[in-house]
Tab-separated table of C-alpha atoms and ligand atoms in Angstrom:
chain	number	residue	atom	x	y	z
A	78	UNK	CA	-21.915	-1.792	19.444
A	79	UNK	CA	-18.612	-0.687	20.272
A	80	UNK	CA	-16.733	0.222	23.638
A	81	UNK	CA	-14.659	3.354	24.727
A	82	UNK	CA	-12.890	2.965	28.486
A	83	UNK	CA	-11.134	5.700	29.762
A	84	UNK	CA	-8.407	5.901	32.500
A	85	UNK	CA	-9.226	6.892	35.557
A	86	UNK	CA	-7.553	10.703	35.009
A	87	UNK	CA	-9.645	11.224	31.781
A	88	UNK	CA	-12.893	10.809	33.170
A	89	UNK	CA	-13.629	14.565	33.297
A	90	UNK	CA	-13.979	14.127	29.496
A	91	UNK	CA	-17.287	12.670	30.032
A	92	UNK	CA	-18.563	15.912	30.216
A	93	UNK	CA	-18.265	16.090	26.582
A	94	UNK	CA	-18.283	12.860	25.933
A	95	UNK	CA	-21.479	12.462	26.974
A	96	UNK	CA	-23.776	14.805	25.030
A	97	UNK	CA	-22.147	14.196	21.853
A	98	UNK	CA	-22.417	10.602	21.693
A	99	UNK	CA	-26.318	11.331	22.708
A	100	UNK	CA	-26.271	14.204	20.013
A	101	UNK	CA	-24.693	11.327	17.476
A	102	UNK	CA	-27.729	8.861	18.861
A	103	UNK	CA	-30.071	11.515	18.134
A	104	UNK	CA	-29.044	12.057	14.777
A	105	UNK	CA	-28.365	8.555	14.183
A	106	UNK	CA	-24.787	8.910	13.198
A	107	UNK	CA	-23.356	5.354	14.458
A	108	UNK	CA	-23.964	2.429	16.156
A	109	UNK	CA	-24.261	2.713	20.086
A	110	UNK	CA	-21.086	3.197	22.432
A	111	UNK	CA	-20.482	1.761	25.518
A	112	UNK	CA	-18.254	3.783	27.977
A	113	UNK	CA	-16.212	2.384	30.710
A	114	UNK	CA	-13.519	2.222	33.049
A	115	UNK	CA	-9.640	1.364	31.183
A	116	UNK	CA	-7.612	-0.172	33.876
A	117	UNK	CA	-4.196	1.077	31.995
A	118	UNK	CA	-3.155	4.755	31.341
A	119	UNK	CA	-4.262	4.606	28.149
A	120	UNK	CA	-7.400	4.723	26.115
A	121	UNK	CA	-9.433	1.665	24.472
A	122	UNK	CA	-12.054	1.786	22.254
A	123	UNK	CA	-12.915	-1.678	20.584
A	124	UNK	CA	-15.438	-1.660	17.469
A	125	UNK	CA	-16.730	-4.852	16.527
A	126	UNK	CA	-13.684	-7.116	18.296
A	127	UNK	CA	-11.251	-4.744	16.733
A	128	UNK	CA	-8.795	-2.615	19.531
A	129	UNK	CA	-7.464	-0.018	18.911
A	130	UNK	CA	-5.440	2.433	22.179
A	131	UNK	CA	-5.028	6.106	22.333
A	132	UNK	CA	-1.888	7.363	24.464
A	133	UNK	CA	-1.963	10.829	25.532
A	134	UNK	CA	0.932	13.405	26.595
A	135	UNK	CA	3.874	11.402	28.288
A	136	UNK	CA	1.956	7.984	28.747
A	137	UNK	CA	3.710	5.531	26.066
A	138	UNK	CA	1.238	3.554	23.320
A	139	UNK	CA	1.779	-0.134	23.473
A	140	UNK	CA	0.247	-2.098	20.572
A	141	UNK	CA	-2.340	-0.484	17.646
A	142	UNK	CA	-3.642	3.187	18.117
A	143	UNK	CA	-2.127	6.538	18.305
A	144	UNK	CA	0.137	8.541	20.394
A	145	UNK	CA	-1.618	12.426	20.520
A	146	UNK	CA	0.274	14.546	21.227
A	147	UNK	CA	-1.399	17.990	22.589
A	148	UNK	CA	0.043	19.974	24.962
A	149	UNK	CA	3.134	22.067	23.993
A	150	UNK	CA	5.516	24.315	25.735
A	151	UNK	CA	7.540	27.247	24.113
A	152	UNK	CA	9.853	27.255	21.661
A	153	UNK	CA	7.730	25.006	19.596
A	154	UNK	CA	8.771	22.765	17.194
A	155	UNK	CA	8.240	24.028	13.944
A	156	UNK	CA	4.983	22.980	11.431
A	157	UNK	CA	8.003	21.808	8.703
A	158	UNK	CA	9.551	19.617	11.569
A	159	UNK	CA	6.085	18.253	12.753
A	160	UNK	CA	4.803	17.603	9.524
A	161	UNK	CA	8.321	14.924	8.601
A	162	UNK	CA	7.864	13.636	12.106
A	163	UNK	CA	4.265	12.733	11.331
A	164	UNK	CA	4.951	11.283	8.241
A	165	UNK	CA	7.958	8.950	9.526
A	166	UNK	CA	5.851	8.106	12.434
A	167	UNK	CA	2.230	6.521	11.531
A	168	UNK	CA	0.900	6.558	15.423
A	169	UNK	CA	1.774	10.302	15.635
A	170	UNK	CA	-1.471	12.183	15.903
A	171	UNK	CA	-0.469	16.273	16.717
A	172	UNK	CA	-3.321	18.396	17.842
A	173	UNK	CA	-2.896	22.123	18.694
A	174	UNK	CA	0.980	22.615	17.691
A	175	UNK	CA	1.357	26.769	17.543
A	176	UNK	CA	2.211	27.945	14.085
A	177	UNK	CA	3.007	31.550	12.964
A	178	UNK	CA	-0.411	32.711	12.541
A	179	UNK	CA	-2.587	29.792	14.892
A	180	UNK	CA	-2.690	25.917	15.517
A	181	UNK	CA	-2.165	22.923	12.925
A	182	UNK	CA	-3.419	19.325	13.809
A	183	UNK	CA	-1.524	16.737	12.105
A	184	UNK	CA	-2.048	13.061	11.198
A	185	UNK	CA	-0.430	10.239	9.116
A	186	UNK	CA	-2.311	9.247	5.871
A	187	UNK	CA	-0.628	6.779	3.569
A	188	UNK	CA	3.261	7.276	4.199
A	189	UNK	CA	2.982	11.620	4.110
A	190	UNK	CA	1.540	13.965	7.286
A	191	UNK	CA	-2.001	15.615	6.344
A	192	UNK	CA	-2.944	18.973	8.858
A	193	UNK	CA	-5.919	21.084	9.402
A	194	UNK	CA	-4.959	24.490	10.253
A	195	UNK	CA	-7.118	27.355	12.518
A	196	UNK	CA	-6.658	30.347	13.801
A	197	UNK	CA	-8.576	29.851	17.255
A	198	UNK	CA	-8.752	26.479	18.262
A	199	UNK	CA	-10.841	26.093	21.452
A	200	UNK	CA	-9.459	23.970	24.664
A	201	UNK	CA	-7.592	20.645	24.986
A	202	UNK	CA	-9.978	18.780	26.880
A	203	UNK	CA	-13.537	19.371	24.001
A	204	UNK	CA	-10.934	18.227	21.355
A	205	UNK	CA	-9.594	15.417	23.147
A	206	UNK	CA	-13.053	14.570	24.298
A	207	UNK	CA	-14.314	14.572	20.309
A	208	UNK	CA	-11.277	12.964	18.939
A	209	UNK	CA	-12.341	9.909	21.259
A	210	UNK	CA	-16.418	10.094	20.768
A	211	UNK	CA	-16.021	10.100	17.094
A	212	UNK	CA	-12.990	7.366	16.774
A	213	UNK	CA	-15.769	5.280	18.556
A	214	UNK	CA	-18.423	6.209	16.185
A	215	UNK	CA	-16.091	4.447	13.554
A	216	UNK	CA	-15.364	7.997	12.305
A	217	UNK	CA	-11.658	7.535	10.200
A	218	UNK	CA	-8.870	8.864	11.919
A	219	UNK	CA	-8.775	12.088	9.689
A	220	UNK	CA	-12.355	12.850	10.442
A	221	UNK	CA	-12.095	12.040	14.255
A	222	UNK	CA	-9.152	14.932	14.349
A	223	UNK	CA	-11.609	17.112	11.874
A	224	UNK	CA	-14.492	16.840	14.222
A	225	UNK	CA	-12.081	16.671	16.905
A	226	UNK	CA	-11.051	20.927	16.484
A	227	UNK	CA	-14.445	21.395	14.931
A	228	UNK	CA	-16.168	20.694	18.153
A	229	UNK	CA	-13.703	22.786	20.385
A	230	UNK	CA	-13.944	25.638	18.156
A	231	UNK	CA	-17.479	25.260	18.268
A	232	UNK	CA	-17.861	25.306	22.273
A	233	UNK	CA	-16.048	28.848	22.134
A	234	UNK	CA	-18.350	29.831	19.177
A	235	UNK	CA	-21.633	28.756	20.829
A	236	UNK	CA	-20.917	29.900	24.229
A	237	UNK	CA	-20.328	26.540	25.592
A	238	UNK	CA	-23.409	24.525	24.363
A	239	UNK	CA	-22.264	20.786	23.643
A	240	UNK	CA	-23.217	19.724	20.659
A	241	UNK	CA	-22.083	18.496	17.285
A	242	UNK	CA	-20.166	20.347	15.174
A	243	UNK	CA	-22.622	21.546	12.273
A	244	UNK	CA	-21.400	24.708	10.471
A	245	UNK	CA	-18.499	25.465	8.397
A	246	UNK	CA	-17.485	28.107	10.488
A	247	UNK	CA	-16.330	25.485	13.652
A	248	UNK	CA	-14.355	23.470	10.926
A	249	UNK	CA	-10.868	24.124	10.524
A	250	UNK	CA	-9.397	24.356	7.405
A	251	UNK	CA	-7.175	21.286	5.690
A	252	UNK	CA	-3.453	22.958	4.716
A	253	UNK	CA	-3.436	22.112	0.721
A	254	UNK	CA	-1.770	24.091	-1.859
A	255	UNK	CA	-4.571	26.194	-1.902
A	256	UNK	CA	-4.472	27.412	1.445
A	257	UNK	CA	-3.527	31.009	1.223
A	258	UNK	CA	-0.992	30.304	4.677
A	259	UNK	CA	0.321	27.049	3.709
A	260	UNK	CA	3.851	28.486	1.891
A	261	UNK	CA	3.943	30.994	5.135
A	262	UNK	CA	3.856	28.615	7.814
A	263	UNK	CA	6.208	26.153	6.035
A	264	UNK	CA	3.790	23.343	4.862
A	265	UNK	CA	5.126	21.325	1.887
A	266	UNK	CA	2.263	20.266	-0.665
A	267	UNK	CA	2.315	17.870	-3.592
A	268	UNK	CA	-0.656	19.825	-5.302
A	269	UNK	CA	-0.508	23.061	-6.929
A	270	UNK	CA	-2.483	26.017	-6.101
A	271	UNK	CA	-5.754	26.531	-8.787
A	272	UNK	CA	-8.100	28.958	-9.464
A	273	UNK	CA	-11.734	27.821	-9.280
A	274	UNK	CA	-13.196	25.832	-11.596
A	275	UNK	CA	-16.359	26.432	-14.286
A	276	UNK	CA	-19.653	26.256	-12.905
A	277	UNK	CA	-22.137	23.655	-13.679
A	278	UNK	CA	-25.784	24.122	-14.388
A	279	UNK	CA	-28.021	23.334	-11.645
A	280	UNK	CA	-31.131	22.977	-12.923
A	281	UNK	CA	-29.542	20.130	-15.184
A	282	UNK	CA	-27.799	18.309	-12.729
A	283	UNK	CA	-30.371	16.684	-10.625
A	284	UNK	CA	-30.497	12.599	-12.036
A	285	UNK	CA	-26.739	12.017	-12.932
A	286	UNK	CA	-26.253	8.358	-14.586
A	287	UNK	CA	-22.918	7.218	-14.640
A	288	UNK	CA	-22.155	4.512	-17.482
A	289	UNK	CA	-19.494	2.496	-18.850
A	290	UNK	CA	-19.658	3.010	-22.679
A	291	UNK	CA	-19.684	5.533	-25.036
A	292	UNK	CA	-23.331	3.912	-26.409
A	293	UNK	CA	-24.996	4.004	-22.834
A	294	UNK	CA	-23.768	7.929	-23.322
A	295	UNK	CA	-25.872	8.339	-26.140
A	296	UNK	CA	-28.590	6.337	-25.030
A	297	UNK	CA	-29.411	8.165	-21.538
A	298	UNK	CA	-29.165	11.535	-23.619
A	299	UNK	CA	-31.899	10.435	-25.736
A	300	UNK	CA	-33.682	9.371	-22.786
A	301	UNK	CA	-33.847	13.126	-21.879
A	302	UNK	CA	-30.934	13.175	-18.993
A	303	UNK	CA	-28.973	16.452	-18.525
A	304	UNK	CA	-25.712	15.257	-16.979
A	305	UNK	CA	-24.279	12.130	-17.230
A	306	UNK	CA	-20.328	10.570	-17.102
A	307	UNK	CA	-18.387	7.971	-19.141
A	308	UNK	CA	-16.776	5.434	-16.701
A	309	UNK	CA	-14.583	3.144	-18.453
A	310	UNK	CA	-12.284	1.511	-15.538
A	311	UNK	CA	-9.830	-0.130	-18.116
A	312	UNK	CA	-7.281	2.261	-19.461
A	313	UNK	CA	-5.829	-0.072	-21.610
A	314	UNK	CA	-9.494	-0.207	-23.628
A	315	UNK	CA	-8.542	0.631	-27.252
A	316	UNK	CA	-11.379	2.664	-28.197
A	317	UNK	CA	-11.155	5.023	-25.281
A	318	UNK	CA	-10.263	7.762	-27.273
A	319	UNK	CA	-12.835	7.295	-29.735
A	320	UNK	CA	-15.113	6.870	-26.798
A	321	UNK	CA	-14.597	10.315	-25.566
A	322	UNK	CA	-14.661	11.982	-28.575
A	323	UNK	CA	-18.820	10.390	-29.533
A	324	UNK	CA	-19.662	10.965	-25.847
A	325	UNK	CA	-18.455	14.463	-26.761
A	326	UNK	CA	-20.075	15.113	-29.605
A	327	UNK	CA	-23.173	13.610	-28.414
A	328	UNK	CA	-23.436	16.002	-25.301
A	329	UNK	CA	-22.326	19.093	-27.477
A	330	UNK	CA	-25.796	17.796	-29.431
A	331	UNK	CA	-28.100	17.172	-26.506
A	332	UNK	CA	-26.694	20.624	-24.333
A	333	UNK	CA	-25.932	18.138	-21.857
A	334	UNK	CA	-22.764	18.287	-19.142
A	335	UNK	CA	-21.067	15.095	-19.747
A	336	UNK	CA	-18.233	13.948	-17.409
A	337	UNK	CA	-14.958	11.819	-18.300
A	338	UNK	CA	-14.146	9.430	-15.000
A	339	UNK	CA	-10.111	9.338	-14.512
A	340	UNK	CA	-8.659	10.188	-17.946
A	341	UNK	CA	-8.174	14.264	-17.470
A	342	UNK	CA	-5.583	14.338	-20.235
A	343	UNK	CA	-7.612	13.006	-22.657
A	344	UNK	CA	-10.652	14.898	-21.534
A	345	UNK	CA	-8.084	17.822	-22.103
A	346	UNK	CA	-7.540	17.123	-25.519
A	347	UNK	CA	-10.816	16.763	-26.207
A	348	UNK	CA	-12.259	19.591	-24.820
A	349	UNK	CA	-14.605	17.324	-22.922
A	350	UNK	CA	-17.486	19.462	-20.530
A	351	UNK	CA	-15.855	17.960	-17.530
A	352	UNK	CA	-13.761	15.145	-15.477
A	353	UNK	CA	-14.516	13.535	-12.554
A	354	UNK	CA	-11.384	12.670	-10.255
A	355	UNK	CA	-11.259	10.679	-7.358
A	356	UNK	CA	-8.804	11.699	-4.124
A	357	UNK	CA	-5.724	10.539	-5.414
A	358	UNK	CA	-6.008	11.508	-8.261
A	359	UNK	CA	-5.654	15.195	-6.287
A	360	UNK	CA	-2.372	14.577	-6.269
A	361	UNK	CA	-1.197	13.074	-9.822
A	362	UNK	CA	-3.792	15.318	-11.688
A	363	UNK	CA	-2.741	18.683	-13.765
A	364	UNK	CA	-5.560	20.523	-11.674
A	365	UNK	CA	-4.332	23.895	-13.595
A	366	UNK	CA	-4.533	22.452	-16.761
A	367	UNK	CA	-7.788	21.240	-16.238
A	368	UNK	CA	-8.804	24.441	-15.043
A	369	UNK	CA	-7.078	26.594	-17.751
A	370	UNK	CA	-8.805	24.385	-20.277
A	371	UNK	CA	-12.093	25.182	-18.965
A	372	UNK	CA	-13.496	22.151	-17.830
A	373	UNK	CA	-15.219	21.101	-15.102
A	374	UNK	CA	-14.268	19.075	-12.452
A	375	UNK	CA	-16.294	16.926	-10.307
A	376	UNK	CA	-14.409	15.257	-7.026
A	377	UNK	CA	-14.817	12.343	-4.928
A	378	UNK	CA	-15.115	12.299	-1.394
A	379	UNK	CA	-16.039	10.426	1.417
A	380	UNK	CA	-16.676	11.819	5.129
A	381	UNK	CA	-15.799	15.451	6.670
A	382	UNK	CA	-11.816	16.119	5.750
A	383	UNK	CA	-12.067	14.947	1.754
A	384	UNK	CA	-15.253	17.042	1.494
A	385	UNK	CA	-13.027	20.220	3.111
A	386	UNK	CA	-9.907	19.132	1.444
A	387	UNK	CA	-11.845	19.417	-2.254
A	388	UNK	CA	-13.809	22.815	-1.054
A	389	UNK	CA	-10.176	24.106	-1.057
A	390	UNK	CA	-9.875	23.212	-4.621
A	391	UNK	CA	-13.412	24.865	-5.744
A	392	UNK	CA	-14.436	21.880	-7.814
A	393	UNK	CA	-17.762	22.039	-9.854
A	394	UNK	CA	-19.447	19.759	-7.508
A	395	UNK	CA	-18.323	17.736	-4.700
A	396	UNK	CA	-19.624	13.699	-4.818
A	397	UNK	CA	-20.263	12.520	-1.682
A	398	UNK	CA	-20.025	8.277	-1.674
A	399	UNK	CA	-20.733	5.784	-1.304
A	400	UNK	CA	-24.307	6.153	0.641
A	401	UNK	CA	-25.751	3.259	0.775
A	402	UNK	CA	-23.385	-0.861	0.050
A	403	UNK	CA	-22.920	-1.030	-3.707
A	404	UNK	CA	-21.722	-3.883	-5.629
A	405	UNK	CA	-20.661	-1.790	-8.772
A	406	UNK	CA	-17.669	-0.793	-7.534
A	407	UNK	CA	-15.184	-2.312	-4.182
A	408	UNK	CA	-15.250	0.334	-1.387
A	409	UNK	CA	-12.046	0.708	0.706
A	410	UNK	CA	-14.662	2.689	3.344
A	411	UNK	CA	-17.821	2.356	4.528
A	412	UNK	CA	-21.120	3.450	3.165
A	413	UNK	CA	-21.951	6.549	5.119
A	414	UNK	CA	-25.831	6.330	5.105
A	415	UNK	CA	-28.510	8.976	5.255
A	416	UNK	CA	-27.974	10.678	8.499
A	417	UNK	CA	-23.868	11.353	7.189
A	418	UNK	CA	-24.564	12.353	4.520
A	419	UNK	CA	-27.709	15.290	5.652
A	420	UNK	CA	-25.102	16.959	7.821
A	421	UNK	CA	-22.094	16.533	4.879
A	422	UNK	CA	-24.904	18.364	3.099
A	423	UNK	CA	-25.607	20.974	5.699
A	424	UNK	CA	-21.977	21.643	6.022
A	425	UNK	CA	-20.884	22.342	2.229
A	426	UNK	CA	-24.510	23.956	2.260
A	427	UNK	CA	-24.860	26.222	-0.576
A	428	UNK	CA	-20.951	26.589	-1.141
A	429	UNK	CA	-20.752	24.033	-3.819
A	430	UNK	CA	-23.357	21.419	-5.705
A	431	UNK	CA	-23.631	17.986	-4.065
A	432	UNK	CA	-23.714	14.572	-5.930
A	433	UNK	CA	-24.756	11.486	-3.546
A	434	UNK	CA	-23.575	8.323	-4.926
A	435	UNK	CA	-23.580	4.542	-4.176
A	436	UNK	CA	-26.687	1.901	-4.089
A	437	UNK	CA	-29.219	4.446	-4.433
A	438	UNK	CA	-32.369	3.070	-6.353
A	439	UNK	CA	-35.887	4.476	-6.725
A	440	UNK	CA	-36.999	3.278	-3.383
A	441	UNK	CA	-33.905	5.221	-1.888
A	442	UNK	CA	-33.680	8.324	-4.099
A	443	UNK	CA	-36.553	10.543	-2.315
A	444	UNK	CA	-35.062	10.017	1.142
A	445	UNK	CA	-31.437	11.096	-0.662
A	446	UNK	CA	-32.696	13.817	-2.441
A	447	UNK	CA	-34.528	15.009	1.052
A	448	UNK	CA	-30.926	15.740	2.417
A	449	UNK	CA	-30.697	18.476	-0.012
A	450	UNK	CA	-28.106	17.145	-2.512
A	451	UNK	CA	-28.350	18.855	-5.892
A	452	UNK	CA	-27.908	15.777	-7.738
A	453	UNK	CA	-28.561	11.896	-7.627
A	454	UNK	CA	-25.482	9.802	-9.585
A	455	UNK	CA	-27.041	5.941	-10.087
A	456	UNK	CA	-25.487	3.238	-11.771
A	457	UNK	CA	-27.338	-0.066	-11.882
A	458	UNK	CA	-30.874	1.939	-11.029
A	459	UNK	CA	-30.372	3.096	-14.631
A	460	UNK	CA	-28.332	0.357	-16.615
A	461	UNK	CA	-29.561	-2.494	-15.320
A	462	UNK	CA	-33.383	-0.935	-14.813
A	463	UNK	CA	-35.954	-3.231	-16.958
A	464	UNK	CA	-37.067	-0.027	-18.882
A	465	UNK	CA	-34.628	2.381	-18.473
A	466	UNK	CA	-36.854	5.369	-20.260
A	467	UNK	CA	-39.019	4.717	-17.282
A	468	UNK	CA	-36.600	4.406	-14.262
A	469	UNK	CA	-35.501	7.920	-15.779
A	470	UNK	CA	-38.828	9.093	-15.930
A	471	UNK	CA	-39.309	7.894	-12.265
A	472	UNK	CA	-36.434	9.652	-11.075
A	473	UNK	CA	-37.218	12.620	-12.666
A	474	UNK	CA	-40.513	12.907	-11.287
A	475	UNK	CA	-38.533	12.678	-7.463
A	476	UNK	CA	-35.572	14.712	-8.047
A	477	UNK	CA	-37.750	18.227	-8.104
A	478	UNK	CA	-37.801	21.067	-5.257
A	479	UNK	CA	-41.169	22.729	-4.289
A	480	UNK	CA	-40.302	25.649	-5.987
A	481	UNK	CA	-40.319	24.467	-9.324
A	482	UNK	CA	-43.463	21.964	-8.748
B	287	LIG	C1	-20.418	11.236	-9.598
B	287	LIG	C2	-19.322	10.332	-9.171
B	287	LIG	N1	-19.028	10.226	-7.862
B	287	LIG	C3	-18.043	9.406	-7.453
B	287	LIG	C4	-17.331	8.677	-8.366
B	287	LIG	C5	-16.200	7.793	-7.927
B	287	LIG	O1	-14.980	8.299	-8.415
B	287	LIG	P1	-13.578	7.693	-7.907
B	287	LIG	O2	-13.565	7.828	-6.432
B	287	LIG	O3	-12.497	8.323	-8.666
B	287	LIG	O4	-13.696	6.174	-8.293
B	287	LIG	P2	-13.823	5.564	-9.760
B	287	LIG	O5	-15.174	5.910	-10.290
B	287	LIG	O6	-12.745	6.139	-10.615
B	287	LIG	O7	-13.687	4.079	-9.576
B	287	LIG	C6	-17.662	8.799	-9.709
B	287	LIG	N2	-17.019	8.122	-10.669
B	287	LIG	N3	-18.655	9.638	-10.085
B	288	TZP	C1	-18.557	4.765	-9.013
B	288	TZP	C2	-18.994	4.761	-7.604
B	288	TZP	N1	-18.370	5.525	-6.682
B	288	TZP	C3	-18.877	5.408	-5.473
B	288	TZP	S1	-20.157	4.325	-5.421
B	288	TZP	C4	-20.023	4.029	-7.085
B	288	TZP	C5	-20.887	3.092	-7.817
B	288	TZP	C6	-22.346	3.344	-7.633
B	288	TZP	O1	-23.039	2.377	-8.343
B	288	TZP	P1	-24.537	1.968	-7.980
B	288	TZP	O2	-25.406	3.157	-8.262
B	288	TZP	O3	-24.821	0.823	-8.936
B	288	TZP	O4	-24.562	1.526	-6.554
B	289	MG	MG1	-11.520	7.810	-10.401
């Protein structure tokens, strides 16, 4: 349960606020949220005993939260200044600054300023109303301010109807190297632009073991899977490259896509099938080279802004983690469940193929695979699986569409 109390002049946001919390209910998106009355200017939302304030327009944030800043008067400051202001100033949310060619929203993430940009963005109040709902929801900041322009672009789109933001078309779009406007309008990227990347195979993506040595490789190949990744955590391990090159070899033998986790270089040099790179990595990585090489890349992501920050990047598949608590790897977030990850789904739609990842067993998998994911990526339900020929088998048997029954 968590709380959201609003000041006395912000009350007319309940007429968003309202429906989408009982449209995030109804599609079981969070825990409940209590609303009520703040007796200070600003906003409060506690989840579970932790506070967190929102200040808007001229009313000053005292303690932890965020000051938004949303209403702006000509001459604007420009997207170049906003985004060093945002990134010296962590509590600096910007919704709705003017650019050249529409409106940037602009938050801090790890000592640099990340924006959305749009070209219609919809009225103050819907996105101030959405920024709040979903912050309560225990959305992250960067989602909140996704959902947050997604949901006032989507009241002008659907004629007014309240509800939550579901198609692409709503979302805005995150200002990455990639974005055709970005070098126009002045925004400073550490990526480079990249042309899209190979294509996987669908039909042989489906049950998608990930494993943590060049023998477990070989092993789920012979078991009959299609796609599979090596994911060897320790860099220093001396026989990574020999590693690589067997789980090479072996997939070249089985027509199988094999994935490399982290090590993009040496998947380079090897002429591995693909690499599998998590969101920093988005940063460090030689995306071109990866791309000129041929390979595919598979990309991490975890709730509404990663999964339209790696769109922009046209990856070979876009993972979407962790679903369900996991203990083979330590999550900074948390696990999105089923209901996030159906409308992740119905958002990237056909666009790109899907990967769900994290605690997802044989019980879980048909529920998963339900959502419309093209592929299932296990760990333990695999490698630690009494007979692993038949947990395969099992899965197998789930991860089918009508259409090919
Ligand atoms: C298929 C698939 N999805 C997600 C991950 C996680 O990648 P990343 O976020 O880079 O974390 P590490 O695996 O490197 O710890 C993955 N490896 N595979
Ligand atoms: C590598 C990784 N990335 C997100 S969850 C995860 C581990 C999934 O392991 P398991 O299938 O055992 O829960
Ligand atoms: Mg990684």
């Amino acid at each position: 349960m968590s709380t959201l109390c609003l000041p006395e002049q912000q009350t007319p946001l309940l007429t968003h606020i309202e429906p989408l919390l009982a449209a995030a209910e109804n599609y079981q998106l969070g825990e409940a949220v209590e609303l009520g009355a703040s007796r200070s200017a600003v906003v409060d939302i506690v989840i579970e005993g932790q506070a967190i304030s929102l200040a808007f327009g001229d009313t000053k944030l005292e303690g932890t939260g965020y000051q938004v800043r949303d209403l702006w008067v000509a001459p604007y400051p420009s997207l170049a200044e906003m985004q060093q202001q945002v990134a010296n100033q962590p509590q600096l949310v910007v919704l709705g600054l003017p650019t050249a060619t529409g409106f940037a929203d602009i938050w801090h993430h790890n000592g640099e300023a990340r924006a959305n940009h749009c070209h219609q963005m919809g009225d103050r109040e819907p996105a101030q109303a959405m920024l709040l709902a979903s912050l309560a929801l225990d959305y992250p900041l960067e989602d909140a301010v996704t959902l947050a322009r997604a949901y006032a672009r989507s009241v002008v789109y659907q004629d007014g109807l309240l509800a939550w933001p579901l198609e692409r078309q709503c979302f805005p779009r995150p200002l990455t190297a990639n974005h055709s406007e970005a070098e126009v309008l002045g925004w400073s990227s550490k990526e480079v632009a990249v042309k899209p990347f190979a294509k996987t195979d669908p039909a042989k993506l489906k049950l998608y073991p990930v494993v943590d040595t060049a023998e477990w490789v070989e092993k789920v190949l012979e078991l009959g899977v299609k796609t599979t990744q090596l994911r060897i955590k320790d860099p220093s391990e001396p026989t990574l490259p020999q590693q690589v090159e067997r789980i090479i070899a072996a997939g070249r033998e089985h027509q199988a896509q094999v994935f490399v986790n982290d090590y993009w270089q040496l998947a380079i040099a090897s002429q591995a099938y693909g690499v599998h790179l998590g969101q920093e990595d988005l940063e460090t990585a030689d995306l071109a080279a990866i791309q000129q090489a041929g390979l595919c890349l598979g990309l991490s992501t975890h709730g509404y802004y990663e999964i339209l920050r790696a769109a922009e990047f046209a990856p070979s598949y876009i993972a979407l983690g962790h679903i369900y608590p996991t203990t083979t790897k330590q999550m900074p977030s948390k696990p999105q469940g089923l209901s996030r990850l159906a409308l992740y789904q119905q958002l990237i739609g056909d666009m790109f193929p899907t990967v769900a990842i994290g605690g997802i067993d044989l019980s879980r998998a048909e529920s998963v695979w339900q959502t419309g994911v093209s592929s299932v990526a296990v760990v333990r339900a695999v490698t630690q699986a009494e007979d692993p020929q038949a947990a395969v088998d099992a899965f197998n048997r789930i991860l089918v569409r009508p259409t090919e029954q």
